[in-house]
Short mmCIF file of C-alpha atoms and ligand atoms in Angstrom, two decimals:
data_model
loop_
_atom_site.label_atom_id
_atom_site.label_comp_id
_atom_site.label_asym_id
_atom_site.label_seq_id
_atom_site.Cartn_x
_atom_site.Cartn_y
_atom_site.Cartn_z
CA MET A 29 32.06 -7.79 -28.42
CA SER A 30 31.64 -6.45 -31.92
CA GLU A 31 32.06 -2.59 -32.34
CA LYS A 32 28.29 -2.09 -33.33
CA LEU A 33 27.43 -4.09 -30.12
CA GLU A 34 29.92 -1.92 -28.05
CA ARG A 35 28.10 1.12 -29.25
CA PHE A 36 24.50 -0.51 -28.82
CA ARG A 37 25.30 -1.12 -25.04
CA GLU A 38 26.87 2.69 -24.85
CA TYR A 39 23.44 3.78 -25.94
CA LEU A 40 21.77 1.39 -23.58
CA ASN A 41 23.80 2.87 -20.69
CA GLN A 42 23.25 6.38 -21.88
CA MET A 43 19.35 5.54 -21.66
CA GLU A 44 19.78 4.02 -18.10
CA GLN A 45 21.49 7.19 -16.80
CA TYR A 46 18.62 9.41 -17.78
CA LYS A 47 16.22 6.78 -16.25
CA GLN A 48 18.06 7.02 -13.28
CA ILE A 49 18.03 10.81 -13.00
CA MET A 50 14.27 11.08 -14.05
CA ALA A 51 13.24 8.57 -11.28
CA GLN A 52 15.52 10.41 -8.88
CA LEU A 53 13.72 13.57 -9.52
CA GLU A 54 10.30 12.10 -9.56
CA TRP A 55 10.88 10.33 -6.39
CA ASP A 56 12.12 13.64 -4.86
CA MET A 57 8.95 15.37 -6.09
CA GLN A 58 6.16 12.90 -4.99
CA THR A 59 7.92 12.42 -1.59
CA GLN A 60 10.04 15.26 -0.55
CA THR A 61 9.61 18.62 -2.86
CA PRO A 62 8.05 21.41 -0.93
CA LYS A 63 4.96 23.06 -2.86
CA LYS A 64 6.79 26.08 -3.73
CA GLY A 65 9.49 24.01 -5.43
CA TYR A 66 7.22 21.83 -7.52
CA ASP A 67 7.56 23.92 -10.79
CA PHE A 68 11.68 23.50 -10.43
CA LYS A 69 11.12 20.05 -10.39
CA ILE A 70 8.70 19.82 -13.28
CA ASP A 71 11.11 22.12 -15.29
CA ALA A 72 14.00 19.53 -14.70
CA ILE A 73 11.94 16.31 -15.35
CA THR A 74 10.68 17.87 -18.55
CA TYR A 75 14.33 19.07 -19.63
CA PHE A 76 15.56 15.42 -18.81
CA SER A 77 12.62 13.81 -20.53
CA GLY A 78 13.00 15.73 -23.60
CA GLU A 79 16.46 15.16 -24.08
CA ARG A 80 15.99 11.40 -23.77
CA PHE A 81 13.35 11.41 -26.24
CA ARG A 82 15.49 13.35 -28.48
CA ILE A 83 18.21 10.74 -28.42
CA ALA A 84 15.98 7.83 -28.49
CA THR A 85 14.24 9.12 -31.66
CA SER A 86 17.62 10.23 -33.27
CA GLU A 87 18.54 9.12 -36.90
CA GLU A 88 21.89 7.64 -35.31
CA THR A 89 19.75 5.45 -32.70
CA GLY A 90 17.37 4.60 -35.79
CA LYS A 91 20.60 3.18 -37.66
CA LEU A 92 22.00 1.67 -34.41
CA PHE A 93 18.63 -0.55 -34.21
CA GLU A 94 18.72 -1.10 -37.91
CA GLU A 95 22.41 -2.53 -37.37
CA MET A 96 21.56 -4.66 -34.59
CA ALA A 97 18.35 -6.26 -35.91
CA ALA A 98 20.47 -7.60 -38.88
CA PRO A 99 20.83 -11.50 -38.59
CA GLU A 100 24.57 -11.36 -38.02
CA GLU A 101 24.38 -9.23 -35.00
CA TYR A 102 21.10 -10.40 -33.80
CA GLU A 103 21.64 -14.19 -33.88
CA ALA A 104 24.48 -13.69 -31.50
CA LEU A 105 22.69 -11.66 -28.66
CA ASP A 106 21.36 -13.45 -25.39
CA ASP A 107 17.64 -13.45 -24.97
CA ALA A 108 17.24 -10.22 -22.90
CA MET A 109 19.34 -8.37 -25.54
CA LYS A 110 17.24 -9.76 -28.31
CA LEU A 111 14.24 -8.80 -26.57
CA THR A 112 15.65 -5.09 -26.22
CA VAL A 113 16.40 -4.78 -29.93
CA ARG A 114 12.85 -6.17 -31.09
CA ARG A 115 11.08 -3.90 -28.48
CA GLY A 116 13.16 -0.94 -29.00
CA LYS A 117 13.05 -1.19 -32.76
CA ARG A 118 9.46 -1.49 -32.57
CA ASP A 119 9.00 1.66 -30.29
CA TYR A 120 11.46 3.62 -32.61
CA ASP A 121 9.54 2.90 -35.72
CA ARG A 122 6.24 3.57 -33.88
CA ASN A 123 7.60 6.91 -32.64
CA LYS A 124 9.17 8.08 -36.06
CA ARG A 125 5.47 7.67 -37.74
CA VAL A 126 4.24 10.36 -35.16
CA PRO A 127 4.83 13.70 -36.40
CA ALA A 128 6.83 15.77 -33.89
CA ASP A 129 4.41 18.87 -33.92
CA PHE A 130 1.30 16.68 -33.42
CA TYR A 131 2.84 15.09 -30.47
CA GLU A 132 4.05 18.41 -28.97
CA GLU A 133 0.44 19.47 -29.26
CA MET A 134 -0.80 16.23 -27.58
CA VAL A 135 1.40 16.70 -24.73
CA ARG A 136 0.44 20.22 -24.26
CA ALA A 137 -3.35 19.35 -24.36
CA SER A 138 -2.69 16.50 -22.06
CA ASN A 139 -1.17 18.98 -19.55
CA VAL A 140 -4.28 21.30 -19.75
CA SER A 141 -6.58 18.48 -19.50
CA GLY A 142 -5.11 17.39 -16.42
CA LYS A 143 -5.49 20.66 -14.81
CA ALA A 144 -9.24 20.72 -16.03
CA TRP A 145 -9.95 17.39 -14.48
CA GLU A 146 -8.41 18.45 -11.31
CA GLU A 147 -10.78 21.47 -11.02
CA ALA A 148 -13.75 19.55 -12.52
CA LYS A 149 -13.20 16.96 -9.68
CA GLN A 150 -12.96 19.31 -7.08
CA LYS A 151 -16.12 21.19 -8.10
CA SER A 152 -17.86 18.15 -9.21
CA ASP A 153 -18.53 19.77 -12.48
CA TYR A 154 -18.46 17.54 -15.49
CA GLY A 155 -18.98 20.26 -17.94
CA LEU A 156 -15.59 21.82 -17.16
CA PHE A 157 -13.63 18.57 -17.95
CA CYS A 158 -15.81 17.30 -20.89
CA PRO A 159 -14.43 19.22 -23.84
CA HIS A 160 -11.11 18.43 -22.69
CA LEU A 161 -11.58 14.47 -22.46
CA GLN A 162 -13.12 14.72 -25.81
CA LYS A 163 -9.92 16.29 -27.07
CA MET A 164 -7.88 13.31 -25.22
CA ILE A 165 -10.14 10.87 -27.02
CA ASP A 166 -9.51 12.39 -30.47
CA TYR A 167 -5.93 13.04 -29.81
CA THR A 168 -5.44 9.19 -28.91
CA ARG A 169 -7.22 7.96 -31.82
CA ARG A 170 -4.89 9.79 -33.93
CA TYR A 171 -1.77 9.11 -31.95
CA VAL A 172 -2.67 5.46 -32.25
CA ALA A 173 -3.76 5.56 -35.87
CA TYR A 174 0.03 7.26 -36.37
CA MET A 175 1.90 4.35 -34.83
CA GLU A 176 -0.07 1.42 -35.78
CA PRO A 177 -2.01 2.43 -39.05
CA ASP A 178 -3.08 -0.93 -39.80
CA LYS A 179 -4.33 -2.10 -36.26
CA GLU A 180 -7.62 -1.88 -34.52
CA VAL A 181 -7.12 1.38 -32.33
CA TYR A 182 -8.30 0.09 -29.04
CA ASP A 183 -6.27 -3.25 -29.25
CA THR A 184 -3.24 -1.16 -29.68
CA LEU A 185 -4.00 0.91 -26.64
CA LEU A 186 -4.34 -2.36 -24.49
CA ASP A 187 -1.29 -3.95 -26.36
CA MET A 188 0.77 -0.57 -25.07
CA TYR A 189 -0.04 -1.77 -21.21
CA GLU A 190 0.12 -5.55 -21.64
CA GLU A 191 2.02 -6.53 -24.87
CA GLY A 192 0.10 -9.25 -27.01
CA MET A 193 -3.52 -8.47 -24.98
CA ASP A 194 -6.38 -7.79 -27.13
CA SER A 195 -10.29 -7.26 -26.52
CA ALA A 196 -11.20 -10.58 -27.72
CA VAL A 197 -9.43 -12.36 -24.72
CA ILE A 198 -10.39 -9.50 -22.38
CA ASP A 199 -14.21 -9.85 -23.50
CA ARG A 200 -14.24 -13.65 -23.00
CA LEU A 201 -12.60 -13.13 -19.35
CA PHE A 202 -14.50 -10.24 -18.10
CA LEU A 203 -18.03 -11.62 -19.39
CA GLN A 204 -17.17 -14.66 -17.48
CA MET A 205 -16.37 -12.59 -14.41
CA LYS A 206 -19.73 -10.48 -14.63
CA GLU A 207 -21.88 -13.57 -15.21
CA GLU A 208 -20.70 -15.57 -12.25
CA LEU A 209 -19.80 -12.72 -9.72
CA VAL A 210 -22.71 -10.10 -10.14
CA PRO A 211 -25.29 -12.95 -8.70
CA LEU A 212 -22.69 -13.76 -6.11
CA PHE A 213 -22.59 -10.09 -5.04
CA ARG A 214 -26.51 -10.06 -4.98
CA LYS A 215 -26.55 -12.87 -2.64
CA ILE A 216 -24.26 -11.35 -0.41
CA MET A 217 -26.04 -8.15 -0.18
CA GLU A 218 -28.98 -10.20 1.25
CA LYS A 219 -26.95 -11.06 4.13
CA PRO A 220 -26.45 -8.85 7.25
CA GLU A 221 -23.36 -6.48 7.37
CA PRO A 222 -20.57 -7.07 9.76
CA ASP A 223 -20.27 -4.47 12.62
CA ASN A 224 -17.04 -2.48 12.31
CA GLY A 225 -17.61 0.23 15.08
CA CYS A 226 -14.65 -1.28 17.15
CA PHE A 227 -12.09 0.02 14.25
CA ALA A 228 -12.65 3.55 15.09
CA GLY A 229 -10.01 5.18 16.71
CA ASP A 230 -6.68 7.12 17.04
CA TYR A 231 -3.90 5.37 15.79
CA ASP A 232 -0.21 6.48 16.16
CA ILE A 233 1.60 7.27 12.92
CA ASN A 234 5.01 6.20 14.02
CA ARG A 235 3.66 3.12 15.37
CA GLN A 236 1.82 2.26 11.95
CA LYS A 237 5.23 2.84 10.18
CA GLU A 238 6.71 0.35 12.57
CA LEU A 239 3.97 -1.85 11.80
CA GLN A 240 4.37 -1.55 7.65
CA ALA A 241 8.20 -2.30 8.27
CA TYR A 242 7.31 -5.40 10.24
CA LEU A 243 4.84 -6.46 7.55
CA LEU A 244 7.19 -5.65 4.69
CA SER A 245 10.06 -7.68 5.97
CA TYR A 246 7.39 -10.75 6.89
CA ILE A 247 6.47 -10.71 3.17
CA GLY A 248 9.92 -10.93 1.66
CA PHE A 249 10.63 -7.14 1.05
CA ASP A 250 14.35 -6.88 1.28
CA LYS A 251 15.07 -3.49 3.18
CA GLU A 252 18.84 -3.76 2.07
CA ALA A 253 17.38 -3.22 -1.61
CA GLY A 254 14.63 -0.70 -0.84
CA VAL A 255 13.30 2.10 1.23
CA THR A 256 9.89 3.38 2.22
CA GLY A 257 8.59 6.74 1.98
CA GLU A 258 5.21 8.64 2.04
CA SER A 259 3.18 10.07 -0.60
CA GLU A 260 -0.58 11.22 -1.06
CA HIS A 261 -1.07 8.02 -3.06
CA PRO A 262 0.98 4.89 -2.39
CA PHE A 263 3.14 3.75 -5.29
CA THR A 264 6.36 1.93 -5.93
CA MET A 265 9.33 3.22 -7.83
CA GLU A 266 12.37 1.21 -8.78
CA PHE A 267 16.04 2.16 -9.79
CA GLY A 268 17.06 -1.27 -10.42
CA PRO A 269 16.66 -4.95 -8.34
CA GLY A 270 19.01 -3.23 -5.72
CA ASP A 271 16.98 -0.05 -5.01
CA VAL A 272 13.18 -0.47 -5.21
CA ARG A 273 11.16 2.12 -3.25
CA VAL A 274 7.59 2.13 -1.99
CA THR A 275 5.43 4.84 -0.33
CA ASN A 276 2.27 4.66 1.90
CA HIS A 277 -0.29 7.54 3.05
CA PHE A 278 -1.03 7.30 6.80
CA ASP A 279 -4.21 8.35 8.22
CA ARG A 280 -4.83 8.48 12.07
CA HIS A 281 -8.14 7.31 12.03
CA ASP A 282 -7.90 4.37 9.84
CA ALA A 283 -5.00 1.85 10.44
CA VAL A 284 -6.20 -0.96 8.22
CA ASN A 285 -6.09 0.86 4.95
CA ALA A 286 -2.35 1.57 5.19
CA MET A 287 -1.43 -2.03 6.18
CA PHE A 288 -3.10 -3.16 3.08
CA SER A 289 -1.28 -0.41 1.11
CA ALA A 290 1.94 -1.53 2.41
CA ILE A 291 1.37 -5.40 1.24
CA HIS A 292 0.14 -4.33 -2.00
CA GLU A 293 3.15 -2.00 -2.85
CA GLY A 294 5.45 -4.65 -1.12
CA GLY A 295 4.09 -7.07 -3.89
CA HIS A 296 5.11 -4.87 -6.51
CA ALA A 297 8.49 -4.16 -4.87
CA ILE A 298 9.17 -7.78 -4.10
CA PHE A 299 8.76 -8.60 -7.84
CA GLU A 300 11.33 -5.63 -8.92
CA GLN A 301 13.80 -6.73 -6.31
CA GLY A 302 13.66 -10.30 -7.60
CA ILE A 303 14.41 -9.61 -11.14
CA ASN A 304 17.62 -11.29 -12.28
CA PRO A 305 20.11 -8.43 -11.91
CA ALA A 306 21.48 -9.40 -15.50
CA TYR A 307 18.57 -7.82 -16.86
CA VAL A 308 19.88 -4.38 -15.74
CA LYS A 309 20.05 -2.01 -18.81
CA THR A 310 17.86 -4.25 -20.77
CA ALA A 311 14.04 -4.22 -22.06
CA ALA A 312 13.74 -7.37 -19.60
CA VAL A 313 13.25 -5.15 -16.62
CA ASP A 314 10.16 -3.70 -18.18
CA ILE A 315 7.50 -5.73 -16.96
CA GLY A 316 3.89 -5.49 -18.19
CA MET A 317 1.23 -4.03 -16.15
CA ALA A 318 -0.97 -6.60 -15.70
CA VAL A 319 1.56 -9.18 -14.78
CA HIS A 320 2.96 -6.44 -12.35
CA GLU A 321 -0.40 -5.95 -10.87
CA SER A 322 -0.92 -9.69 -10.35
CA GLN A 323 1.80 -9.88 -7.98
CA SER A 324 0.82 -6.72 -5.80
CA ARG A 325 -2.70 -8.33 -5.68
CA PHE A 326 -1.55 -11.88 -4.92
CA TYR A 327 0.20 -10.43 -1.79
CA GLU A 328 -2.82 -7.87 -0.86
CA ASN A 329 -5.55 -10.18 -1.68
CA ILE A 330 -5.07 -13.89 -2.10
CA LEU A 331 -2.45 -13.76 0.76
CA GLY A 332 -3.21 -10.80 2.89
CA ARG A 333 -7.13 -11.03 3.25
CA ASN A 334 -6.73 -14.82 4.01
CA ILE A 335 -7.30 -15.27 7.70
CA ASN A 336 -4.31 -17.80 8.11
CA PHE A 337 -2.15 -14.83 6.84
CA TRP A 338 -2.67 -12.86 10.44
CA LYS A 339 -2.46 -16.10 12.47
CA PRO A 340 1.47 -15.80 12.86
CA VAL A 341 1.63 -11.96 12.87
CA TYR A 342 -1.75 -10.89 14.58
CA ASP A 343 -0.12 -10.51 18.07
CA LYS A 344 2.46 -8.21 16.62
CA VAL A 345 -0.32 -6.22 15.10
CA GLY A 346 -1.69 -5.71 18.56
CA GLU A 347 1.90 -4.77 19.91
CA TYR A 348 2.30 -2.05 17.68
CA LEU A 349 -1.12 -0.97 17.60
CA PRO A 350 -2.76 -1.69 21.17
CA GLN A 351 -6.28 -1.01 19.88
CA PHE A 352 -6.14 -4.40 17.94
CA ARG A 353 -5.59 -6.19 21.14
CA ASP A 354 -9.38 -6.10 21.99
CA ILE A 355 -10.29 -6.87 18.38
CA PRO A 356 -10.70 -10.52 17.67
CA LEU A 357 -8.81 -11.95 14.55
CA ASP A 358 -12.31 -13.03 13.19
CA THR A 359 -13.73 -9.77 13.33
CA PHE A 360 -10.83 -8.18 11.90
CA TYR A 361 -11.33 -10.92 8.95
CA ARG A 362 -14.66 -10.15 8.43
CA GLU A 363 -13.76 -6.27 7.95
CA ILE A 364 -11.00 -6.91 5.73
CA ASN A 365 -13.44 -8.91 3.45
CA HIS A 366 -16.37 -6.79 4.15
CA VAL A 367 -18.31 -6.60 0.64
CA ARG A 368 -20.46 -3.44 -0.08
CA PRO A 369 -21.29 -1.30 -2.96
CA SER A 370 -19.11 1.79 -3.12
CA PHE A 371 -18.71 4.44 -5.60
CA ILE A 372 -15.00 4.82 -5.45
CA ARG A 373 -12.91 2.20 -6.98
CA THR A 374 -9.90 2.73 -4.86
CA ALA A 375 -12.06 2.16 -1.68
CA ALA A 376 -13.55 -0.93 -3.00
CA ASP A 377 -13.35 -4.40 -1.62
CA GLU A 378 -11.75 -7.35 -3.37
CA LEU A 379 -14.96 -8.74 -4.94
CA THR A 380 -16.85 -5.38 -6.09
CA TYR A 381 -13.50 -3.98 -7.46
CA CYS A 382 -13.87 -6.44 -10.42
CA PHE A 383 -17.26 -4.47 -11.43
CA HIS A 384 -15.38 -1.03 -11.27
CA ILE A 385 -12.76 -2.39 -13.65
CA ILE A 386 -15.41 -4.07 -16.05
CA LEU A 387 -17.68 -0.80 -16.05
CA ARG A 388 -14.44 1.37 -17.28
CA TYR A 389 -13.31 -1.45 -19.92
CA GLU A 390 -16.87 -1.24 -21.31
CA LEU A 391 -16.85 2.55 -21.53
CA GLU A 392 -13.51 2.46 -23.16
CA LYS A 393 -14.92 0.08 -25.70
CA ALA A 394 -17.60 2.25 -25.95
CA ILE A 395 -15.68 5.13 -26.82
CA PHE A 396 -13.03 3.64 -29.37
CA ARG A 397 -15.42 1.13 -31.05
CA ASP A 398 -18.80 2.63 -30.65
CA GLY A 399 -17.62 6.32 -30.84
CA VAL A 400 -19.37 7.16 -28.01
CA ASN A 401 -18.62 10.69 -27.10
CA ALA A 402 -17.69 12.63 -24.03
CA GLU A 403 -21.05 14.39 -23.34
CA GLU A 404 -22.85 10.68 -23.16
CA LEU A 405 -20.31 9.03 -20.73
CA PRO A 406 -21.75 10.36 -17.46
CA ARG A 407 -25.14 8.76 -18.05
CA LEU A 408 -23.45 5.50 -19.50
CA TRP A 409 -21.18 5.79 -16.25
CA ASN A 410 -24.16 5.78 -13.95
CA ASP A 411 -26.34 3.46 -15.62
CA LYS A 412 -23.64 0.82 -15.64
CA MET A 413 -22.78 1.47 -11.95
CA GLU A 414 -26.55 0.74 -11.43
CA GLU A 415 -26.54 -2.30 -13.47
CA LEU A 416 -23.34 -3.92 -11.71
CA LEU A 417 -23.64 -2.64 -8.13
CA GLY A 418 -27.09 -1.20 -7.72
CA ILE A 419 -25.99 2.06 -7.08
CA ARG A 420 -26.42 5.42 -8.65
CA PRO A 421 -23.75 8.40 -8.19
CA GLN A 422 -25.34 11.40 -6.98
CA ASN A 423 -22.76 13.65 -8.62
CA ASP A 424 -19.65 13.25 -11.18
CA ALA A 425 -17.03 13.47 -8.24
CA GLU A 426 -18.30 10.18 -7.12
CA GLY A 427 -18.87 9.08 -10.77
CA ILE A 428 -17.02 9.37 -13.86
CA LEU A 429 -14.74 12.33 -12.22
CA GLN A 430 -12.92 9.95 -9.87
CA ASP A 431 -10.02 8.91 -11.74
CA MET A 432 -7.22 10.80 -13.47
CA HIS A 433 -6.36 8.07 -16.10
CA TRP A 434 -8.68 9.35 -18.86
CA SER A 435 -7.35 12.99 -18.45
CA ASP A 436 -4.00 12.40 -19.71
CA GLY A 437 -4.98 9.68 -22.25
CA SER A 438 -4.20 6.53 -20.46
CA PHE A 439 -6.93 4.77 -22.17
CA GLY A 440 -6.55 0.84 -21.90
CA TYR A 441 -4.95 0.93 -18.72
CA PHE A 442 -7.63 -0.26 -16.44
CA PRO A 443 -8.22 -3.56 -17.52
CA THR A 444 -4.59 -4.45 -16.57
CA TYR A 445 -5.83 -4.27 -12.94
CA LEU A 446 -8.52 -7.11 -13.21
CA LEU A 447 -6.26 -9.09 -15.58
CA GLY A 448 -4.05 -9.37 -12.75
CA THR A 449 -6.64 -10.58 -10.18
CA ILE A 450 -7.66 -13.26 -12.85
CA PHE A 451 -4.03 -14.46 -13.36
CA ASP A 452 -3.99 -14.64 -9.46
CA GLY A 453 -6.65 -17.38 -9.52
CA MET A 454 -4.72 -19.22 -11.92
CA PHE A 455 -1.46 -18.75 -9.77
CA LEU A 456 -3.10 -19.70 -6.82
CA GLU A 457 -4.29 -23.11 -8.04
CA THR A 458 -1.08 -23.87 -9.63
CA MET A 459 0.87 -22.97 -6.21
CA GLU A 460 -1.34 -25.26 -4.21
CA GLN A 461 -0.62 -28.26 -6.76
CA GLU A 462 2.86 -27.67 -6.58
CA LEU A 463 3.37 -26.63 -2.55
CA GLY A 464 -0.08 -27.90 -0.99
CA SER A 465 -2.37 -25.58 0.98
CA VAL A 466 -1.77 -21.94 0.79
CA ASP A 467 -3.91 -21.79 4.34
CA THR A 468 -1.48 -24.27 6.04
CA LEU A 469 1.50 -22.46 4.43
CA LEU A 470 0.33 -19.24 5.71
CA SER A 471 -0.93 -20.38 9.28
CA ASP A 472 2.55 -22.40 9.87
CA GLY A 473 4.34 -18.90 8.90
CA ARG A 474 5.89 -20.60 5.90
CA ILE A 475 5.08 -17.37 3.57
CA GLY A 476 8.75 -17.56 2.60
CA GLU A 477 7.95 -20.69 0.49
CA ILE A 478 5.36 -18.82 -1.38
CA THR A 479 7.50 -15.78 -1.95
CA GLY A 480 10.20 -18.48 -3.05
CA TRP A 481 7.73 -20.16 -5.38
CA LEU A 482 6.77 -16.93 -6.94
CA HIS A 483 10.38 -15.78 -7.32
CA GLU A 484 11.24 -19.00 -9.17
CA LYS A 485 8.10 -18.73 -11.39
CA ILE A 486 7.87 -15.13 -12.09
CA HIS A 487 9.89 -12.50 -10.36
CA LYS A 488 13.25 -13.59 -11.44
CA HIS A 489 11.90 -13.44 -15.40
CA GLY A 490 11.01 -9.80 -15.11
CA GLY A 491 9.74 -8.87 -18.31
CA MET A 492 11.37 -11.66 -20.69
CA ARG A 493 7.80 -12.91 -21.36
CA THR A 494 4.55 -11.49 -22.09
CA ALA A 495 1.64 -12.37 -19.84
CA ALA A 496 0.24 -14.92 -22.12
CA GLU A 497 3.67 -16.66 -22.12
CA THR A 498 3.72 -16.47 -18.58
CA ILE A 499 0.56 -17.88 -17.78
CA ARG A 500 1.09 -20.83 -20.15
CA GLU A 501 4.62 -21.75 -18.59
CA VAL A 502 3.56 -21.21 -15.25
CA CYS A 503 0.01 -22.74 -15.24
CA GLY A 504 0.40 -24.89 -18.35
CA GLN A 505 -3.10 -23.70 -19.76
CA GLU A 506 -4.39 -20.73 -21.52
CA MET A 507 -5.74 -17.67 -19.55
CA THR A 508 -9.25 -18.53 -17.81
CA ALA A 509 -11.33 -16.47 -15.06
CA GLU A 510 -12.47 -19.68 -13.84
CA PRO A 511 -10.00 -20.20 -10.89
CA ILE A 512 -10.53 -16.58 -9.53
CA ILE A 513 -14.31 -17.34 -9.96
CA ARG A 514 -14.01 -20.51 -7.77
CA TYR A 515 -11.98 -18.53 -5.36
CA PHE A 516 -14.45 -15.96 -4.78
CA LYS A 517 -17.26 -18.38 -4.61
CA LYS A 518 -15.56 -20.65 -2.03
CA LYS A 519 -14.26 -17.70 0.08
CA TYR A 520 -17.55 -15.73 0.31
CA THR A 521 -19.74 -18.41 0.38
CA ALA A 522 -18.00 -19.47 3.82
CA ILE A 523 -17.73 -15.93 5.01
CA TYR A 524 -21.31 -14.74 4.64
CA GLY A 525 -22.85 -18.28 5.15
CA LEU A 526 -24.45 -18.31 1.83
ZN1 LIG B 830 -0.65 -1.78 -7.94
#
């Protein structure tokens, strides 16, 4: 190992240790910390993230990247290290172009904005949040212009969450979805709703947790390399392929929601556990958001909302939660695919979820392309809701105030959710060409073969490839929404007898 490479590895190791301690603190804060201890935790996290940022942006680190990017060093590296140098240097150069005092000002504004959003949502009063949202829009614009002065602002934002993604690609995919799926949704709305009265009840929380553990190991979550916890909103946190943690939120009166959150987060976790361990301490462990979401959604929707998934395990569900013994599998299947218009994204079914994302994407474009300002957004939001879902929010809490993403400037993040779903349609068709019918695999209880396929094709590669590269290599074609549209049409035509 050259002396330069040795120093570079030392630097990567140092970054890893900061990542570990910050993840530890974050996990503790989200799952364990009592309310009165919050400020201590935030203090500690701020301290370590500041230190990490200071090291990552120091002159010395810049020189290190410069040296590693020189051909004689770079060419001798393996692919994961090449990626680490390339991405690290890009981020270093980007960060260097952002004036430090501007950055601090923006971080402070974002904290204030987050608090304002919380209060506004609670009181359903958009006026309290509007000026802060406008500030975050303006800060984001400037921030991105510093980082990538020659690139279009919204495309840079999209690229930050999924490398290589731009609005030309997303426009094409989302438009196709809208044109085909809105009419499908309208047809479903003409049909009678399934009766879901039998799901009301009191479900023991401990039994729900046992069921979660069962479902997680059924789909392939390795409990030797992961643990489960509880938090207000379910999430997945990785410390490395050998330690991936998922949380859930349990409700005494609704057992179904937690089952699907478990399968969703389980999908994220199985991906993380499957990454080639040789990638630890390189950029190859950082997976793009759309590809990540494609895996959680594949488990949750493509597999979990398929009746065949439940055939081998439905008796078990009844063992853990005896109320389910009286609910026929068909009734359960209808309920987990119950299409209905709803105001809240996180409560939406698999089909209408797409519209919630398209709405947010169109608004983000309106903001960053057409210069629409914060004052105009609630009306636009409500109009689009009516256009896509046929319902109009009665207040802003069930409209524009529902998500926290924009309050801290996370613009460009939402589209990754739907891109994940679009990729799933493509993965499903390719998988069936190579493995045969997924319905058969599932009803035979051979889900391990499905997880094995996903592992080989996707998981073990971690973040080595961009989304476009992954799709090309796994499916042998460019991104298209046609497979997922076919999936939706076939599935819901059968369920609703269209
Ligand atoms: Zn997710």
